[in-house]
Amino acid sequence: MPFNRPLIIFVLALVVALFALGRRSDQNDQTVSRSRLVMGTVVEITAIGSDSDRVAAAVVEAFVEMERIERLMSPHLAQSDVARLSAATGPLEVTPETAEVVALGLQVALASGGAFDLTLGRLKALWDVEGEQPQIPEAAGIGRALLGIGPRALQLQGQQVEKADPLLAVDLGGIAKGYAIDRALALLQRSGVGSASINAGGDLRLLGDRQGRPWRIGIQHPRKAGQLLATLELTDAAVVTSGDYERFFEQDGVRYHHLFDPRTGYPAKLCQSVTLVAPNAMLADALATAVFVLGPQQGLALLEQFPGAEALVVAADGSRQVSPGLESRLQWR
Ligand code: ADP
Ligand code: MG
């Protein structure tokens, strides 16, 4: 059979052209990285794309979106959904965004038997762990702050939220940051960004991979400042860590941190840190807090109800437990 030389030459030329195009577009990829203070944390957004102006504009929009979510869910702004809810004496219509967060929060609250709780606003204010001069509150005050709380203390119907007790104060601090990260990531994706990471003080979400390779994420050692406990290799995932080592005070040699056990009104005692990997950051955020309160054993059992959720737990005694799906992606340091 005679060779069809023009055809072969055409095919070869096409292969070479496509190869060159592929390489060129890789080389043209620009990485845009920006930081801003949002929700009391330094947020760093890194996005990769071929048109750097477009990517940079998308990154700015992503920050603006996170700031918008902060204004809806901050307890300190009188007009926020959360502040209005805490002040409400009857049913209240909230934004679709807040309704979405409350819906998932209530799901995790119920699944965790109340270890995760959206009604700890009074308890958080009482402890004021991040305040100027925090101290252990009196037992009677803690008792009062816990009155009426629980996974059934809020009812959600559509966009309407109703508190079982008008005195309850709502706190979305254990879930709102994750939601803001997810919203920002969706915006980047809509702007055509295929590869990005959003890091809000160690709570992060990854879009795609990093030039054909997984992202490599360092997990902070809960007792050795500046040292890594492990690294994780991940694509398209959220990684959120709840720990007792960043927001805390010490009194008489005991550490009091900001993750409360709703059963006692005191900081939860069973973990040093929980790193939660899940398909989105809102779920990872809520589950990290829930697993921290429940402890390694019950916490890892809870994750079986949430497909795609995996965890690395450092227990109070420093021992480590990893859920089965995470082992192959984890390297100890
Ligand atoms: P960080 O905000 O430091 O990243 P988390 O996501 O774990 O940490 O959230 C901590 C916040 O969650 C606390 O500051 C408080 O607002 C809220 N919180 C504390 N205990 C609970 C709990 N048991 N259930 C739900 N939210 C909680
Ligand atoms: Mg959380």
mmCIF file with all atom_site columns, N, CA and C and ligand atoms in Angstrom, residues 116 173-175 203 240-242 259 284-290, ligand 2:
data_model
loop_
_atom_site.group_PDB
_atom_site.id
_atom_site.type_symbol
_atom_site.label_atom_id
_atom_site.label_alt_id
_atom_site.label_comp_id
_atom_site.label_asym_id
_atom_site.label_entity_id
_atom_site.label_seq_id
_atom_site.pdbx_PDB_ins_code
_atom_site.Cartn_x
_atom_site.Cartn_y
_atom_site.Cartn_z
_atom_site.occupancy
_atom_site.B_iso_or_equiv
_atom_site.pdbx_formal_charge
_atom_site.auth_seq_id
_atom_site.auth_comp_id
_atom_site.auth_asym_id
_atom_site.auth_atom_id
_atom_site.pdbx_PDB_model_num
ATOM   1  N  N  . PHE A 1 116 ? -22.331 19.717 67.908 1.00 0.00 ? 116 PHE A N  1
ATOM   2  C  CA . PHE A 1 116 ? -22.298 20.962 67.133 1.00 0.00 ? 116 PHE A CA 1
ATOM   3  C  C  . PHE A 1 116 ? -23.585 21.708 67.423 1.00 0.00 ? 116 PHE A C  1
ATOM   4  N  N  . GLY A 1 173 ? -20.212 30.887 64.084 1.00 0.00 ? 173 GLY A N  1
ATOM   5  C  CA . GLY A 1 173 ? -18.748 30.938 64.029 1.00 0.00 ? 173 GLY A CA 1
ATOM   6  C  C  . GLY A 1 173 ? -18.086 29.618 63.661 1.00 0.00 ? 173 GLY A C  1
ATOM   7  N  N  . GLY A 1 174 ? -18.773 28.513 63.875 1.00 0.00 ? 174 GLY A N  1
ATOM   8  C  CA . GLY A 1 174 ? -18.182 27.205 63.568 1.00 0.00 ? 174 GLY A CA 1
ATOM   9  C  C  . GLY A 1 174 ? -18.434 26.734 62.151 1.00 0.00 ? 174 GLY A C  1
ATOM   10 N  N  . ILE A 1 175 ? -19.082 27.562 61.330 1.00 0.00 ? 175 ILE A N  1
ATOM   11 C  CA . ILE A 1 175 ? -19.480 27.099 59.988 1.00 0.00 ? 175 ILE A CA 1
ATOM   12 C  C  . ILE A 1 175 ? -19.416 28.205 58.913 1.00 0.00 ? 175 ILE A C  1
ATOM   13 N  N  . ASP A 1 203 ? -7.883  27.198 57.052 1.00 0.00 ? 203 ASP A N  1
ATOM   14 C  CA . ASP A 1 203 ? -9.090  26.536 56.518 1.00 0.00 ? 203 ASP A CA 1
ATOM   15 C  C  . ASP A 1 203 ? -9.058  26.768 55.029 1.00 0.00 ? 203 ASP A C  1
ATOM   16 N  N  . VAL A 1 240 ? -10.114 21.648 56.520 1.00 0.00 ? 240 VAL A N  1
ATOM   17 C  CA . VAL A 1 240 ? -10.341 22.605 57.600 1.00 0.00 ? 240 VAL A CA 1
ATOM   18 C  C  . VAL A 1 240 ? -9.813  22.015 58.906 1.00 0.00 ? 240 VAL A C  1
ATOM   19 N  N  . THR A 1 241 ? -9.100  22.823 59.669 1.00 0.00 ? 241 THR A N  1
ATOM   20 C  CA . THR A 1 241 ? -8.594  22.335 60.949 1.00 0.00 ? 241 THR A CA 1
ATOM   21 C  C  . THR A 1 241 ? -9.210  23.129 62.097 1.00 0.00 ? 241 THR A C  1
ATOM   22 N  N  . SER A 1 242 ? -9.732  22.397 63.081 1.00 0.00 ? 242 SER A N  1
ATOM   23 C  CA . SER A 1 242 ? -10.169 23.002 64.339 1.00 0.00 ? 242 SER A CA 1
ATOM   24 C  C  . SER A 1 242 ? -9.175  22.578 65.401 1.00 0.00 ? 242 SER A C  1
ATOM   25 N  N  . LEU A 1 259 ? -13.530 26.149 71.548 1.00 0.00 ? 259 LEU A N  1
ATOM   26 C  CA . LEU A 1 259 ? -14.435 25.097 71.035 1.00 0.00 ? 259 LEU A CA 1
ATOM   27 C  C  . LEU A 1 259 ? -15.153 24.456 72.217 1.00 0.00 ? 259 LEU A C  1
ATOM   28 N  N  . ALA A 1 284 ? -16.854 20.763 55.826 1.00 0.00 ? 284 ALA A N  1
ATOM   29 C  CA . ALA A 1 284 ? -15.601 20.470 56.530 1.00 0.00 ? 284 ALA A CA 1
ATOM   30 C  C  . ALA A 1 284 ? -15.509 21.293 57.814 1.00 0.00 ? 284 ALA A C  1
ATOM   31 N  N  . ASP A 1 285 ? -15.911 22.568 57.744 1.00 0.00 ? 285 ASP A N  1
ATOM   32 C  CA . ASP A 1 285 ? -15.844 23.470 58.899 1.00 0.00 ? 285 ASP A CA 1
ATOM   33 C  C  . ASP A 1 285 ? -16.735 22.966 60.034 1.00 0.00 ? 285 ASP A C  1
ATOM   34 N  N  . ALA A 1 286 ? -17.988 22.682 59.703 1.00 0.00 ? 286 ALA A N  1
ATOM   35 C  CA . ALA A 1 286 ? -18.931 22.230 60.731 1.00 0.00 ? 286 ALA A CA 1
ATOM   36 C  C  . ALA A 1 286 ? -18.490 20.885 61.316 1.00 0.00 ? 286 ALA A C  1
ATOM   37 N  N  . LEU A 1 287 ? -18.078 19.965 60.445 1.00 0.00 ? 287 LEU A N  1
ATOM   38 C  CA . LEU A 1 287 ? -17.694 18.636 60.936 1.00 0.00 ? 287 LEU A CA 1
ATOM   39 C  C  . LEU A 1 287 ? -16.406 18.689 61.759 1.00 0.00 ? 287 LEU A C  1
ATOM   40 N  N  . ALA A 1 288 ? -15.476 19.583 61.407 1.00 0.00 ? 288 ALA A N  1
ATOM   41 C  CA . ALA A 1 288 ? -14.234 19.692 62.192 1.00 0.00 ? 288 ALA A CA 1
ATOM   42 C  C  . ALA A 1 288 ? -14.576 20.069 63.630 1.00 0.00 ? 288 ALA A C  1
ATOM   43 N  N  . THR A 1 289 ? -15.472 21.042 63.781 1.00 0.00 ? 289 THR A N  1
ATOM   44 C  CA . THR A 1 289 ? -15.881 21.459 65.117 1.00 0.00 ? 289 THR A CA 1
ATOM   45 C  C  . THR A 1 289 ? -16.618 20.329 65.837 1.00 0.00 ? 289 THR A C  1
ATOM   46 N  N  . ALA A 1 290 ? -17.524 19.650 65.117 1.00 0.00 ? 290 ALA A N  1
ATOM   47 C  CA . ALA A 1 290 ? -18.302 18.563 65.721 1.00 0.00 ? 290 ALA A CA 1
ATOM   48 C  C  . ALA A 1 290 ? -17.387 17.420 66.180 1.00 0.00 ? 290 ALA A C  1
HETATM 49 MG MG . MG  B 2 .   ? -15.580 24.810 62.337 1.00 0.00 ? 2   MG  B MG 1
#
